[in-house]
Amino acid sequence: MHRDPDCLFCKIIAGEIPSNKVYEDEHCYAFYDIEPQAPVHFLVVPKEHISGAGEITEDNAAIVAHCFAAIARICRELGCESYRIVNNCGDQAGQTVKHLHFHVLSGRDMTWPPG
Ligand code: 5GP
Ligand code: ZN
């Protein structure tokens, strides 16, 4: 499993930086966002270091499907019937951590289009 020793989320996955875990399996890790933007706001990340959505290829794309299956399962367990899944890719889109992650936001009205 590829990991980047300087990556914040790789350190969180390894338990070197504490996090409030929601879910974990062999391939992904989910934890509550430190700066929640909704009553429920957690992040789902592949355990393998992929720097962002722009690095998804045919070879590693199965992890994305796995993350989405995990999101559906977690939301069912949390009782979240409506939620938004967000990925920011690149600086202009607001990506601040360069390890692929999906935001899951729930518990309030969402606006569209996003800002
Ligand atoms: P991005 O801006 O890259 O789409 O999302 C990064 C997210 O990671 C932000 O929502 C930010 O609040 C969250 N974050 C940054 N550092 C930490 C941390 O140390 N712990 C947790 N739980 N979340 C973090
Ligand atoms: Zn990483």
PDB file of C-alpha atoms in Angstrom, residues 50-98:
ATOM      1  CA  ILE A  50      -3.724   8.975  -4.289  1.00  0.00           C
ATOM      2  CA  SER A  51      -3.093  12.711  -4.447  1.00  0.00           C
ATOM      3  CA  GLY A  52      -6.454  13.669  -5.892  1.00  0.00           C
ATOM      4  CA  ALA A  53      -9.265  12.881  -8.326  1.00  0.00           C
ATOM      5  CA  GLY A  54      -6.981  13.829 -11.198  1.00  0.00           C
ATOM      6  CA  GLU A  55      -4.831  10.798 -10.383  1.00  0.00           C
ATOM      7  CA  ILE A  56      -7.655   8.257 -10.724  1.00  0.00           C
ATOM      8  CA  THR A  57      -6.860   5.740 -13.485  1.00  0.00           C
ATOM      9  CA  GLU A  58      -8.388   2.532 -14.793  1.00  0.00           C
ATOM     10  CA  ASP A  59      -5.915   0.722 -12.530  1.00  0.00           C
ATOM     11  CA  ASN A  60      -6.940   2.338  -9.236  1.00  0.00           C
ATOM     12  CA  ALA A  61     -10.564   3.366  -9.977  1.00  0.00           C
ATOM     13  CA  ALA A  62     -12.060   0.423  -8.051  1.00  0.00           C
ATOM     14  CA  ILE A  63     -11.170   2.225  -4.819  1.00  0.00           C
ATOM     15  CA  VAL A  64     -13.562   5.036  -5.750  1.00  0.00           C
ATOM     16  CA  ALA A  65     -16.457   2.575  -6.091  1.00  0.00           C
ATOM     17  CA  HIS A  66     -15.411   1.076  -2.770  1.00  0.00           C
ATOM     18  CA  CYS A  67     -15.455   4.512  -1.092  1.00  0.00           C
ATOM     19  CA  PHE A  68     -18.940   5.213  -2.459  1.00  0.00           C
ATOM     20  CA  ALA A  69     -20.228   1.843  -1.224  1.00  0.00           C
ATOM     21  CA  ALA A  70     -18.761   2.702   2.195  1.00  0.00           C
ATOM     22  CA  ILE A  71     -20.486   6.103   2.116  1.00  0.00           C
ATOM     23  CA  ALA A  72     -23.887   4.517   1.405  1.00  0.00           C
ATOM     24  CA  ARG A  73     -23.357   2.052   4.248  1.00  0.00           C
ATOM     25  CA  ILE A  74     -22.188   4.689   6.749  1.00  0.00           C
ATOM     26  CA  CYS A  75     -25.077   7.025   5.875  1.00  0.00           C
ATOM     27  CA  ARG A  76     -27.572   4.189   6.342  1.00  0.00           C
ATOM     28  CA  GLU A  77     -26.054   3.434   9.729  1.00  0.00           C
ATOM     29  CA  LEU A  78     -26.075   7.110  10.775  1.00  0.00           C
ATOM     30  CA  GLY A  79     -29.660   7.507   9.573  1.00  0.00           C
ATOM     31  CA  CYS A  80     -28.711  10.142   7.003  1.00  0.00           C
ATOM     32  CA  GLU A  81     -31.306   9.872   4.221  1.00  0.00           C
ATOM     33  CA  SER A  82     -30.150  12.911   2.264  1.00  0.00           C
ATOM     34  CA  TYR A  83     -26.570  13.988   1.877  1.00  0.00           C
ATOM     35  CA  ARG A  84     -24.087  15.593  -0.447  1.00  0.00           C
ATOM     36  CA  ILE A  85     -20.805  13.992  -1.549  1.00  0.00           C
ATOM     37  CA  VAL A  86     -18.124  16.516  -2.544  1.00  0.00           C
ATOM     38  CA  ASN A  87     -14.667  16.166  -4.000  1.00  0.00           C
ATOM     39  CA  ASN A  88     -12.464  19.220  -4.473  1.00  0.00           C
ATOM     40  CA  CYS A  89      -9.782  18.634  -7.093  1.00  0.00           C
ATOM     41  CA  GLY A  90      -6.990  21.178  -7.383  1.00  0.00           C
ATOM     42  CA  ASP A  91      -6.252  24.483  -5.677  1.00  0.00           C
ATOM     43  CA  GLN A  92      -8.867  26.604  -7.438  1.00  0.00           C
ATOM     44  CA  ALA A  93     -11.591  24.103  -6.530  1.00  0.00           C
ATOM     45  CA  GLY A  94     -10.540  24.309  -2.864  1.00  0.00           C
ATOM     46  CA  GLN A  95      -8.485  21.137  -2.389  1.00  0.00           C
ATOM     47  CA  THR A  96      -6.238  21.780   0.605  1.00  0.00           C
ATOM     48  CA  VAL A  97      -5.145  18.209   1.437  1.00  0.00           C
ATOM     49  CA  LYS A  98      -3.500  16.376  -1.451  1.00  0.00           C
TER      50      LYS A  98
END
